PDB file of C-alpha atoms in Angstrom:
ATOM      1  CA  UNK Q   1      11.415  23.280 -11.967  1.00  0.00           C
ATOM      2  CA  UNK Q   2      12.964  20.854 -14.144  1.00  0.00           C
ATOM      3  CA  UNK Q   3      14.062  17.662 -11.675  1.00  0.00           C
ATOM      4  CA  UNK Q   4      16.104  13.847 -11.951  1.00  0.00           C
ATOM      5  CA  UNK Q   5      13.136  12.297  -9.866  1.00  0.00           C
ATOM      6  CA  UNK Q   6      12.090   9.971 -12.797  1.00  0.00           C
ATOM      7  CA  UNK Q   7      15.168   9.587 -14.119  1.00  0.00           C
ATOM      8  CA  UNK Q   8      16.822   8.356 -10.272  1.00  0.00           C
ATOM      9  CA  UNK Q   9      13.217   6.837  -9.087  1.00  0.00           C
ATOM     10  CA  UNK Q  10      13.735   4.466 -12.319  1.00  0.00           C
ATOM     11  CA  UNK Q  11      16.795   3.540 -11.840  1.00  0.00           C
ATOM     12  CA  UNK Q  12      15.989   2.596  -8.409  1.00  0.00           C
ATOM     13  CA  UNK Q  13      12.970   0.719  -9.801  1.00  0.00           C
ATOM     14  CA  UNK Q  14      11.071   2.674  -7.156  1.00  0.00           C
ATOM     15  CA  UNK Q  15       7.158   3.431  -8.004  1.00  0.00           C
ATOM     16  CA  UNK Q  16       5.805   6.448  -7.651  1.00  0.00           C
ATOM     17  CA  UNK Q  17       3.669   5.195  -4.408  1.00  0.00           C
ATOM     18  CA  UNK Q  18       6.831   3.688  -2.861  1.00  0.00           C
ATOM     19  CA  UNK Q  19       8.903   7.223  -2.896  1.00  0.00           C
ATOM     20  CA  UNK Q  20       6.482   8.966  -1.707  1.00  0.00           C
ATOM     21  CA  UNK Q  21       5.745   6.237   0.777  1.00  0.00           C
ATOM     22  CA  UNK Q  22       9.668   6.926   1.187  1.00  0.00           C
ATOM     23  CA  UNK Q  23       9.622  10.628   1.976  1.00  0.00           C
ATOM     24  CA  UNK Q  24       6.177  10.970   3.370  1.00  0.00           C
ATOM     25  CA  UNK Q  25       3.793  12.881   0.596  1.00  0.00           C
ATOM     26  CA  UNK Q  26       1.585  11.537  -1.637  1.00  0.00           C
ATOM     27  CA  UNK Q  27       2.236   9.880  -4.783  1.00  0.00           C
ATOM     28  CA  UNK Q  28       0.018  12.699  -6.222  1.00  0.00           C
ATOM     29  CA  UNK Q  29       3.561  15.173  -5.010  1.00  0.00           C
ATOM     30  CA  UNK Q  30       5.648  12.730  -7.064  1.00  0.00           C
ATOM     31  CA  UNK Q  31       3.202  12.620  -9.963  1.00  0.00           C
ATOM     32  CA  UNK Q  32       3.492  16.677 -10.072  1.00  0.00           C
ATOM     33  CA  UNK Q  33       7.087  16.534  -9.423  1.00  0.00           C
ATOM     34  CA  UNK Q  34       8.063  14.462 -12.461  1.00  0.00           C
ATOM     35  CA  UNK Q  35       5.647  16.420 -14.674  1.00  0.00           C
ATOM     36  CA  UNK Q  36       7.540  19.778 -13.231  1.00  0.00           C
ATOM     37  CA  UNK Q  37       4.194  21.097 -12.057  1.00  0.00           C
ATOM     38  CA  UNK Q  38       5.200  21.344  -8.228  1.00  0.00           C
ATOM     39  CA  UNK Q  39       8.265  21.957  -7.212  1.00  0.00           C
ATOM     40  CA  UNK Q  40       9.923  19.933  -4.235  1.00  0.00           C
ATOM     41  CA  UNK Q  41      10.349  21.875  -0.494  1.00  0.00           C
ATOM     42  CA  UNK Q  42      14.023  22.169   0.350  1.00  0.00           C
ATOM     43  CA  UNK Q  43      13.206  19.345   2.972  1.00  0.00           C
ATOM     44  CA  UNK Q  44      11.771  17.165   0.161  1.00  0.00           C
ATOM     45  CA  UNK Q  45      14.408  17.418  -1.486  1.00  0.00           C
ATOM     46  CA  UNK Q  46      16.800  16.710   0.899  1.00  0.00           C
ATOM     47  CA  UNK Q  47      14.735  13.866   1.657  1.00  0.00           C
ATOM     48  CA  UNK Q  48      14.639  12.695  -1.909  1.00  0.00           C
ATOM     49  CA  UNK Q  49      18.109  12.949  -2.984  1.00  0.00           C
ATOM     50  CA  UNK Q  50      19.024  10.947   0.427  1.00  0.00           C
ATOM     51  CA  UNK Q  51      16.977   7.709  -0.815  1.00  0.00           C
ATOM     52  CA  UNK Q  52      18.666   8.200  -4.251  1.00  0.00           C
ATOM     53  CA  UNK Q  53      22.257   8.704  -3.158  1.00  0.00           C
ATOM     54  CA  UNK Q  54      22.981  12.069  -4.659  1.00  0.00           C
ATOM     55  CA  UNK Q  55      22.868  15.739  -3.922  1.00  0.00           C
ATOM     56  CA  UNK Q  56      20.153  18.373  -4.118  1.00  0.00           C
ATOM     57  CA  UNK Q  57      22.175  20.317  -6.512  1.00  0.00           C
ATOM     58  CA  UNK Q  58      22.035  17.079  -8.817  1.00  0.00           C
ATOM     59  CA  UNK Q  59      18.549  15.927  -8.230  1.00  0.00           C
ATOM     60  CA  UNK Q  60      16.953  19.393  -8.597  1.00  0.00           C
ATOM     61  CA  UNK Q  61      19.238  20.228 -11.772  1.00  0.00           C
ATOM     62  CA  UNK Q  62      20.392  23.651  -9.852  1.00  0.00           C
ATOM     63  CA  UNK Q  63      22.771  24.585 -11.821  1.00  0.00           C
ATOM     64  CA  UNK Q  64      20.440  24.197 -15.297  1.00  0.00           C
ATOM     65  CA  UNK Q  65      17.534  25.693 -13.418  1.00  0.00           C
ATOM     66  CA  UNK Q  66      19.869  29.149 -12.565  1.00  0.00           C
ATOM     67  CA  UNK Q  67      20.802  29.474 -15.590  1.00  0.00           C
ATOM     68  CA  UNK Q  68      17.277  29.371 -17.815  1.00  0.00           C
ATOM     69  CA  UNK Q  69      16.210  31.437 -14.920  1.00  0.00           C
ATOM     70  CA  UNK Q  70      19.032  33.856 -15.209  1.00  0.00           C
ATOM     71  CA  UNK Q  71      18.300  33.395 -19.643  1.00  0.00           C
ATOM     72  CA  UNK Q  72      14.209  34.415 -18.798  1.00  0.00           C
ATOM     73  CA  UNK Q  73      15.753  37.824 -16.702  1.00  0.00           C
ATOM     74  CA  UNK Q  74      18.176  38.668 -19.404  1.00  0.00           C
ATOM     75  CA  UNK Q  75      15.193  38.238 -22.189  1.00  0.00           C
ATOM     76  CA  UNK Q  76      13.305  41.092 -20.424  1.00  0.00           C
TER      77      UNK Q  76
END
């Protein structure tokens, strides 16, 4: 799932090891995040977007994400 986590954890000149520090994973869960390999628990999310100041919907791209997934569906 694409996410904002880099994008956000930048601008907050956050490392990887302090957000995770930050919302209690390991950096290895940010790592994965950013690289779109994992994607975040609701709770993580929540608990993300929350240090960053925004919403879920905006962190986790929803909107974006329904749609390609919505575009893969219609392709079959």
């Amino acid at each position: 799932m694409k996410t904002r986590v880099k994008e956000f954890r930048n601008q907050a000149n956050l490392t990887q090891q302090q957000l995770a520090d930050l919302v209690y994973v390991s950096s290895r869960t940010i790592i994965s995040i950013e690289k779109e390999q994992y994607s975040p628990s609701l709770m993580l999310a929540y608990r993300m977007a929350e240090v960053f100041g925004t919403t879920v919907e905006d962190l986790c791209c929803l909107k974006e994400n329904r749609e390609l997934e919505d575009q893969q569906r219609e392709d079959l």
